[in-house]
Amino acid sequence: MNDMNTDPTIHILRSQLGRARGLGSAKSGLHHWWAQRVTAIALLPLSLYFVLSVLMLEGASRTQMMGYMAEPWNAVLFLCLIAALFYHLALGLQTVIEDYVHKDAVRLASLLAVKGLIVFCALASAVSVLKLAL
Amino acid sequence: MKDVREALMVGRNTQGKLVRRPVSPFMIGSAYKPQMSSVSSILHRITGVALGLGTLLLTLWLVCAAAGDGAFSVIQAVLASWIGLIILIGFTAALFYHFCNGIRHLAWDAGKGFDLPAMHQSGRVVFAATVGLTVIFWAVGLYIW
């Protein structure tokens, strides 16, 4: 950005490619965008299934909970939900952190902490579902 | 001008001299009234982060269920307490908002519903559907309970 106190000028002799070169590629930007949409679409039916499951398991005993997860469809759908949900959450929180945290070191630390916590919670949830189911 | 984006911020005055145009202030704040576009957008982000916190609760619920009878009865009691119910009502409202407004975003991604009347209309539908779905969920939930 130019200094706001100097008069603006336009240098037209430099090509756009020349300006972009050396600044780095867009890296995985498109993949991030696409993965967020794919997981969003997956979560449309899965979150409705989750809401219905919560209604069915309301006030359930642990035995009823194990009986529910012992049905293979329920265990598989819960595992699908966990995969899509935590992936979508990781992508979304990454965008929020990148938008609002401007100091490089703090941003990197926040991203690592949030992603680490998300992987931990996703695995803890999936192992719990499997333990209930098996 | 070093960056092509700056071309949009530079214009010429009546003397033909290059001048820097004023830059728009941030959408949320004192400069703008709350609008359907800005309010529904920031709510999508706020409910997304809130649902992220709610996901910790989902993890805790599943882990307690896997851990044993003692842990599961504790988490079920906490969720059925007044504080638990308030958190769960907030969680379901955030979930239904993010769900409905997410469909709106997917429609925009497909290039549909971009004009202002359609955007205002779909925004109102999202707010109404959020309230409706939350009320229906809790009516059914409390009836079963």
mmCIF file of C-alpha atoms in Angstrom:
data_model
loop_
_atom_site.group_PDB
_atom_site.id
_atom_site.type_symbol
_atom_site.label_atom_id
_atom_site.label_comp_id
_atom_site.label_asym_id
_atom_site.label_seq_id
_atom_site.Cartn_x
_atom_site.Cartn_y
_atom_site.Cartn_z
ATOM 1 C CA MET A 1 0.000 0.000 0.000
ATOM 2 C CA ASN A 2 1.165 3.542 -0.715
ATOM 3 C CA ASP A 3 1.778 6.021 2.048
ATOM 4 C CA MET A 4 -1.535 7.877 2.455
ATOM 5 C CA ASN A 5 0.250 11.255 2.606
ATOM 6 C CA THR A 6 1.817 11.035 -0.853
ATOM 7 C CA ASP A 7 -0.114 11.704 -4.032
ATOM 8 C CA PRO A 8 -1.296 8.518 -5.715
ATOM 9 C CA THR A 9 0.527 7.538 -8.906
ATOM 10 C CA ILE A 10 0.048 4.692 -11.359
ATOM 11 C CA HIS A 11 3.033 2.696 -12.648
ATOM 12 C CA ILE A 12 1.795 1.098 -15.839
ATOM 13 C CA LEU A 13 5.084 -0.306 -17.089
ATOM 14 C CA ARG A 14 5.056 -3.312 -14.759
ATOM 15 C CA SER A 15 2.965 -6.315 -15.880
ATOM 16 C CA GLN A 16 0.421 -7.934 -13.550
ATOM 17 C CA LEU A 17 2.388 -11.196 -13.799
ATOM 18 C CA GLY A 18 5.497 -9.352 -12.674
ATOM 19 C CA ARG A 19 3.639 -7.993 -9.674
ATOM 20 C CA ALA A 20 2.211 -11.389 -8.710
ATOM 21 C CA ARG A 21 5.453 -13.340 -9.228
ATOM 22 C CA GLY A 22 7.332 -14.067 -6.044
ATOM 23 C CA LEU A 23 4.365 -13.322 -3.798
ATOM 24 C CA GLY A 24 3.478 -17.013 -3.576
ATOM 25 C CA SER A 25 0.601 -19.001 -5.052
ATOM 26 C CA ALA A 26 -2.969 -19.064 -3.748
ATOM 27 C CA LYS A 27 -2.007 -22.517 -2.368
ATOM 28 C CA SER A 28 -4.996 -24.539 -1.170
ATOM 29 C CA GLY A 29 -7.513 -21.675 -1.248
ATOM 30 C CA LEU A 30 -9.895 -23.362 -3.668
ATOM 31 C CA HIS A 31 -9.676 -26.671 -1.881
ATOM 32 C CA HIS A 32 -10.588 -24.960 1.411
ATOM 33 C CA TRP A 33 -13.601 -23.266 -0.190
ATOM 34 C CA TRP A 34 -14.782 -26.451 -1.909
ATOM 35 C CA ALA A 35 -14.298 -28.668 1.168
ATOM 36 C CA GLN A 36 -16.370 -26.236 3.239
ATOM 37 C CA ARG A 37 -19.239 -26.523 0.709
ATOM 38 C CA VAL A 38 -18.978 -30.318 0.449
ATOM 39 C CA THR A 39 -19.092 -30.742 4.232
ATOM 40 C CA ALA A 40 -21.945 -28.192 4.426
ATOM 41 C CA ILE A 41 -23.998 -30.248 1.970
ATOM 42 C CA ALA A 42 -23.176 -33.457 3.864
ATOM 43 C CA LEU A 43 -24.233 -31.801 7.119
ATOM 44 C CA LEU A 44 -27.709 -30.895 5.819
ATOM 45 C CA PRO A 45 -29.104 -34.452 6.186
ATOM 46 C CA LEU A 46 -26.651 -35.437 8.947
ATOM 47 C CA SER A 47 -27.597 -32.565 11.252
ATOM 48 C CA LEU A 48 -31.304 -33.370 10.795
ATOM 49 C CA TYR A 49 -30.470 -36.996 11.697
ATOM 50 C CA PHE A 50 -28.557 -35.711 14.746
ATOM 51 C CA VAL A 51 -31.512 -33.572 15.893
ATOM 52 C CA LEU A 52 -33.864 -36.584 15.580
ATOM 53 C CA SER A 53 -31.346 -38.775 17.456
ATOM 54 C CA VAL A 54 -31.174 -36.258 20.292
ATOM 55 C CA LEU A 55 -34.982 -36.302 20.557
ATOM 56 C CA MET A 56 -34.973 -40.122 20.615
ATOM 57 C CA LEU A 57 -32.174 -40.298 23.199
ATOM 58 C CA GLU A 58 -33.609 -37.577 25.432
ATOM 59 C CA GLY A 59 -33.361 -38.763 29.057
ATOM 60 C CA ALA A 60 -32.039 -42.147 27.873
ATOM 61 C CA SER A 61 -30.212 -44.490 30.221
ATOM 62 C CA ARG A 62 -26.724 -45.616 29.262
ATOM 63 C CA THR A 63 -28.136 -49.030 28.311
ATOM 64 C CA GLN A 64 -30.567 -47.378 25.858
ATOM 65 C CA MET A 65 -27.708 -45.281 24.485
ATOM 66 C CA MET A 66 -25.634 -48.436 23.869
ATOM 67 C CA GLY A 67 -28.636 -50.134 22.279
ATOM 68 C CA TYR A 68 -29.067 -47.156 19.911
ATOM 69 C CA MET A 69 -25.393 -47.101 18.859
ATOM 70 C CA ALA A 70 -25.347 -50.918 18.536
ATOM 71 C CA GLU A 71 -27.558 -50.496 15.454
ATOM 72 C CA PRO A 72 -24.939 -50.354 12.659
ATOM 73 C CA TRP A 73 -26.773 -47.561 10.792
ATOM 74 C CA ASN A 74 -26.736 -45.326 13.840
ATOM 75 C CA ALA A 75 -23.045 -45.913 14.560
ATOM 76 C CA VAL A 76 -22.121 -45.269 10.903
ATOM 77 C CA LEU A 77 -24.291 -42.157 10.649
ATOM 78 C CA PHE A 78 -22.800 -40.800 13.876
ATOM 79 C CA LEU A 79 -19.289 -41.427 12.536
ATOM 80 C CA CYS A 80 -20.221 -39.645 9.269
ATOM 81 C CA LEU A 81 -21.635 -36.777 11.322
ATOM 82 C CA ILE A 82 -18.456 -36.536 13.413
ATOM 83 C CA ALA A 83 -16.219 -36.539 10.325
ATOM 84 C CA ALA A 84 -18.208 -33.875 8.423
ATOM 85 C CA LEU A 85 -18.928 -31.744 11.502
ATOM 86 C CA PHE A 86 -15.366 -31.473 12.804
ATOM 87 C CA TYR A 87 -13.927 -30.957 9.311
ATOM 88 C CA HIS A 88 -16.461 -28.167 8.649
ATOM 89 C CA LEU A 89 -15.719 -26.668 12.075
ATOM 90 C CA ALA A 90 -11.950 -26.694 11.465
ATOM 91 C CA LEU A 91 -12.389 -24.900 8.114
ATOM 92 C CA GLY A 92 -14.804 -22.340 9.556
ATOM 93 C CA LEU A 93 -12.761 -21.496 12.644
ATOM 94 C CA GLN A 94 -9.632 -21.232 10.471
ATOM 95 C CA THR A 95 -11.383 -18.540 8.383
ATOM 96 C CA VAL A 96 -12.496 -16.652 11.495
ATOM 97 C CA ILE A 97 -8.989 -16.729 13.015
ATOM 98 C CA GLU A 98 -7.361 -15.654 9.742
ATOM 99 C CA ASP A 99 -9.810 -12.733 9.491
ATOM 100 C CA TYR A 100 -9.360 -11.355 12.993
ATOM 101 C CA VAL A 101 -5.907 -12.383 14.267
ATOM 102 C CA HIS A 102 -3.303 -10.282 12.464
ATOM 103 C CA LYS A 103 -0.046 -10.984 14.331
ATOM 104 C CA ASP A 104 1.682 -13.868 12.565
ATOM 105 C CA ALA A 105 2.896 -15.681 15.674
ATOM 106 C CA VAL A 106 -0.444 -15.373 17.502
ATOM 107 C CA ARG A 107 -2.331 -16.438 14.383
ATOM 108 C CA LEU A 108 -0.168 -19.516 13.852
ATOM 109 C CA ALA A 109 -0.430 -20.458 17.537
ATOM 110 C CA SER A 110 -4.239 -20.037 17.496
ATOM 111 C CA LEU A 111 -4.604 -22.099 14.316
ATOM 112 C CA LEU A 112 -2.454 -24.913 15.706
ATOM 113 C CA ALA A 113 -4.254 -24.909 19.065
ATOM 114 C CA VAL A 114 -7.742 -24.899 17.504
ATOM 115 C CA LYS A 115 -6.913 -27.576 14.926
ATOM 116 C CA GLY A 116 -5.241 -29.741 17.566
ATOM 117 C CA LEU A 117 -8.259 -29.466 19.862
ATOM 118 C CA ILE A 118 -10.595 -30.292 16.975
ATOM 119 C CA VAL A 119 -8.653 -33.431 16.009
ATOM 120 C CA PHE A 120 -8.602 -34.484 19.668
ATOM 121 C CA CYS A 121 -12.368 -33.970 20.105
ATOM 122 C CA ALA A 122 -13.159 -35.678 16.786
ATOM 123 C CA LEU A 123 -11.151 -38.774 17.763
ATOM 124 C CA ALA A 124 -12.576 -38.803 21.307
ATOM 125 C CA SER A 125 -16.123 -38.639 19.866
ATOM 126 C CA ALA A 126 -15.498 -41.329 17.259
ATOM 127 C CA VAL A 127 -13.840 -43.725 19.743
ATOM 128 C CA SER A 128 -16.738 -43.161 22.174
ATOM 129 C CA VAL A 129 -19.295 -44.005 19.489
ATOM 130 C CA LEU A 130 -17.340 -47.156 18.588
ATOM 131 C CA LYS A 131 -17.043 -48.161 22.239
ATOM 132 C CA LEU A 132 -20.818 -47.750 22.696
ATOM 133 C CA ALA A 133 -21.516 -49.614 19.456
ATOM 134 C CA LEU A 134 -19.194 -52.589 19.868
ATOM 135 C CA MET B 1 -0.131 2.055 -7.612
ATOM 136 C CA LYS B 2 1.644 -1.177 -6.801
ATOM 137 C CA ASP B 3 -1.317 -3.527 -6.551
ATOM 138 C CA VAL B 4 -4.164 -3.948 -9.040
ATOM 139 C CA ARG B 5 -6.720 -3.704 -6.193
ATOM 140 C CA GLU B 6 -5.672 -0.119 -5.580
ATOM 141 C CA ALA B 7 -6.912 0.865 -9.050
ATOM 142 C CA LEU B 8 -10.429 0.859 -7.568
ATOM 143 C CA MET B 9 -9.393 3.351 -4.897
ATOM 144 C CA VAL B 10 -7.770 5.890 -7.221
ATOM 145 C CA GLY B 11 -9.737 8.320 -9.385
ATOM 146 C CA ARG B 12 -9.267 11.674 -11.168
ATOM 147 C CA ASN B 13 -10.700 14.978 -9.985
ATOM 148 C CA THR B 14 -12.079 17.681 -12.347
ATOM 149 C CA GLN B 15 -8.534 18.998 -12.928
ATOM 150 C CA GLY B 16 -7.498 15.527 -14.096
ATOM 151 C CA LYS B 17 -5.279 15.043 -11.052
ATOM 152 C CA LEU B 18 -5.098 11.564 -9.527
ATOM 153 C CA VAL B 19 -6.800 11.439 -6.098
ATOM 154 C CA ARG B 20 -7.336 8.724 -3.554
ATOM 155 C CA ARG B 21 -11.024 7.898 -3.073
ATOM 156 C CA PRO B 22 -12.442 7.483 0.448
ATOM 157 C CA VAL B 23 -12.474 3.889 1.666
ATOM 158 C CA SER B 24 -15.740 2.462 3.019
ATOM 159 C CA PRO B 25 -15.820 1.855 6.786
ATOM 160 C CA PHE B 26 -16.475 -1.601 8.235
ATOM 161 C CA MET B 27 -20.091 -2.793 7.782
ATOM 162 C CA ILE B 28 -20.760 -3.427 11.479
ATOM 163 C CA GLY B 29 -20.339 -0.304 13.608
ATOM 164 C CA SER B 30 -21.372 3.316 13.922
ATOM 165 C CA ALA B 31 -21.156 4.161 10.204
ATOM 166 C CA TYR B 32 -24.004 1.948 9.005
ATOM 167 C CA LYS B 33 -27.471 1.067 10.276
ATOM 168 C CA PRO B 34 -27.968 -2.660 10.844
ATOM 169 C CA GLN B 35 -29.124 -4.217 7.564
ATOM 170 C CA MET B 36 -30.445 -7.638 6.587
ATOM 171 C CA SER B 37 -27.242 -8.372 4.652
ATOM 172 C CA SER B 38 -24.752 -7.435 7.373
ATOM 173 C CA VAL B 39 -26.780 -8.760 10.324
ATOM 174 C CA SER B 40 -27.561 -12.151 8.749
ATOM 175 C CA SER B 41 -23.918 -12.462 7.692
ATOM 176 C CA ILE B 42 -22.351 -11.768 11.079
ATOM 177 C CA LEU B 43 -24.968 -13.992 12.775
ATOM 178 C CA HIS B 44 -23.873 -16.874 10.535
ATOM 179 C CA ARG B 45 -20.346 -16.444 11.857
ATOM 180 C CA ILE B 46 -21.405 -15.973 15.499
ATOM 181 C CA THR B 47 -23.669 -19.045 15.437
ATOM 182 C CA GLY B 48 -20.870 -21.004 13.737
ATOM 183 C CA VAL B 49 -18.437 -20.218 16.552
ATOM 184 C CA ALA B 50 -21.156 -20.896 19.159
ATOM 185 C CA LEU B 51 -21.854 -24.277 17.546
ATOM 186 C CA GLY B 52 -18.127 -24.986 17.755
ATOM 187 C CA LEU B 53 -18.341 -24.492 21.521
ATOM 188 C CA GLY B 54 -21.506 -26.638 21.551
ATOM 189 C CA THR B 55 -19.530 -29.371 19.805
ATOM 190 C CA LEU B 56 -17.359 -29.602 22.936
ATOM 191 C CA LEU B 57 -20.583 -30.486 24.765
ATOM 192 C CA LEU B 58 -21.417 -33.152 22.166
ATOM 193 C CA THR B 59 -17.936 -34.636 22.638
ATOM 194 C CA LEU B 60 -18.351 -34.584 26.420
ATOM 195 C CA TRP B 61 -21.775 -36.282 26.131
ATOM 196 C CA LEU B 62 -20.413 -39.109 23.935
ATOM 197 C CA VAL B 63 -17.262 -39.571 26.046
ATOM 198 C CA CYS B 64 -19.322 -39.721 29.269
ATOM 199 C CA ALA B 65 -21.663 -42.274 27.687
ATOM 200 C CA ALA B 66 -18.661 -44.396 26.716
ATOM 201 C CA ALA B 67 -16.988 -43.945 30.109
ATOM 202 C CA GLY B 68 -19.633 -45.507 32.340
ATOM 203 C CA ASP B 69 -22.956 -45.223 34.196
ATOM 204 C CA GLY B 70 -21.668 -42.717 36.767
ATOM 205 C CA ALA B 71 -20.269 -40.253 34.234
ATOM 206 C CA PHE B 72 -23.321 -40.583 31.966
ATOM 207 C CA SER B 73 -25.825 -39.908 34.766
ATOM 208 C CA VAL B 74 -23.839 -36.796 35.723
ATOM 209 C CA ILE B 75 -23.842 -35.346 32.163
ATOM 210 C CA GLN B 76 -27.540 -36.215 31.658
ATOM 211 C CA ALA B 77 -28.374 -34.441 34.957
ATOM 212 C CA VAL B 78 -26.291 -31.388 33.978
ATOM 213 C CA LEU B 79 -27.999 -31.183 30.566
ATOM 214 C CA ALA B 80 -31.456 -31.492 32.184
ATOM 215 C CA SER B 81 -30.730 -28.717 34.726
ATOM 216 C CA TRP B 82 -31.908 -25.142 34.140
ATOM 217 C CA ILE B 83 -28.469 -23.998 33.012
ATOM 218 C CA GLY B 84 -28.181 -27.061 30.794
ATOM 219 C CA LEU B 85 -31.572 -26.382 29.223
ATOM 220 C CA ILE B 86 -30.726 -22.719 28.544
ATOM 221 C CA ILE B 87 -27.470 -23.793 26.864
ATOM 222 C CA LEU B 88 -29.313 -26.444 24.831
ATOM 223 C CA ILE B 89 -32.006 -23.970 23.728
ATOM 224 C CA GLY B 90 -29.235 -21.617 22.573
ATOM 225 C CA PHE B 91 -27.475 -24.530 20.855
ATOM 226 C CA THR B 92 -30.595 -25.620 18.935
ATOM 227 C CA ALA B 93 -31.437 -22.026 17.926
ATOM 228 C CA ALA B 94 -27.859 -21.525 16.660
ATOM 229 C CA LEU B 95 -28.000 -24.882 14.853
ATOM 230 C CA PHE B 96 -31.283 -24.097 13.080
ATOM 231 C CA TYR B 97 -30.099 -20.590 12.129
ATOM 232 C CA HIS B 98 -26.782 -21.855 10.747
ATOM 233 C CA PHE B 99 -28.627 -24.687 8.947
ATOM 234 C CA CYS B 100 -31.169 -22.368 7.268
ATOM 235 C CA ASN B 101 -28.742 -19.557 6.493
ATOM 236 C CA GLY B 102 -26.259 -22.171 5.229
ATOM 237 C CA ILE B 103 -28.837 -23.233 2.621
ATOM 238 C CA ARG B 104 -29.092 -19.542 1.680
ATOM 239 C CA HIS B 105 -25.312 -19.383 1.240
ATOM 240 C CA LEU B 106 -25.299 -22.563 -0.885
ATOM 241 C CA ALA B 107 -28.011 -21.008 -3.090
ATOM 242 C CA TRP B 108 -25.813 -17.905 -3.519
ATOM 243 C CA ASP B 109 -22.866 -20.172 -4.390
ATOM 244 C CA ALA B 110 -25.084 -21.604 -7.153
ATOM 245 C CA GLY B 111 -25.741 -18.018 -8.336
ATOM 246 C CA LYS B 112 -29.373 -17.879 -7.151
ATOM 247 C CA GLY B 113 -31.118 -15.182 -5.104
ATOM 248 C CA PHE B 114 -28.545 -12.403 -5.344
ATOM 249 C CA ASP B 115 -30.886 -9.460 -6.096
ATOM 250 C CA LEU B 116 -31.821 -7.273 -3.130
ATOM 251 C CA PRO B 117 -35.558 -8.138 -2.856
ATOM 252 C CA ALA B 118 -34.730 -11.880 -2.991
ATOM 253 C CA MET B 119 -31.907 -11.460 -0.462
ATOM 254 C CA HIS B 120 -34.187 -9.569 1.956
ATOM 255 C CA GLN B 121 -36.973 -12.103 1.473
ATOM 256 C CA SER B 122 -34.712 -15.150 2.041
ATOM 257 C CA GLY B 123 -33.254 -13.433 5.124
ATOM 258 C CA ARG B 124 -36.728 -13.011 6.626
ATOM 259 C CA VAL B 125 -37.531 -16.651 5.810
ATOM 260 C CA VAL B 126 -34.325 -17.744 7.600
ATOM 261 C CA PHE B 127 -35.219 -15.794 10.761
ATOM 262 C CA ALA B 128 -38.811 -17.084 10.758
ATOM 263 C CA ALA B 129 -37.678 -20.678 10.107
ATOM 264 C CA THR B 130 -35.122 -20.473 12.936
ATOM 265 C CA VAL B 131 -37.792 -19.437 15.435
ATOM 266 C CA GLY B 132 -40.295 -21.955 14.054
ATOM 267 C CA LEU B 133 -37.906 -24.938 14.062
ATOM 268 C CA THR B 134 -36.593 -24.095 17.553
ATOM 269 C CA VAL B 135 -40.143 -23.855 18.956
ATOM 270 C CA ILE B 136 -41.195 -27.117 17.243
ATOM 271 C CA PHE B 137 -38.063 -28.913 18.495
ATOM 272 C CA TRP B 138 -38.672 -27.887 22.101
ATOM 273 C CA ALA B 139 -42.424 -28.511 21.915
ATOM 274 C CA VAL B 140 -41.726 -32.082 20.757
ATOM 275 C CA GLY B 141 -38.771 -32.448 23.152
ATOM 276 C CA LEU B 142 -40.666 -31.312 26.242
ATOM 277 C CA TYR B 143 -43.709 -33.400 25.211
ATOM 278 C CA ILE B 144 -41.573 -36.570 25.015
ATOM 279 C CA TRP B 145 -39.896 -35.657 28.290
#
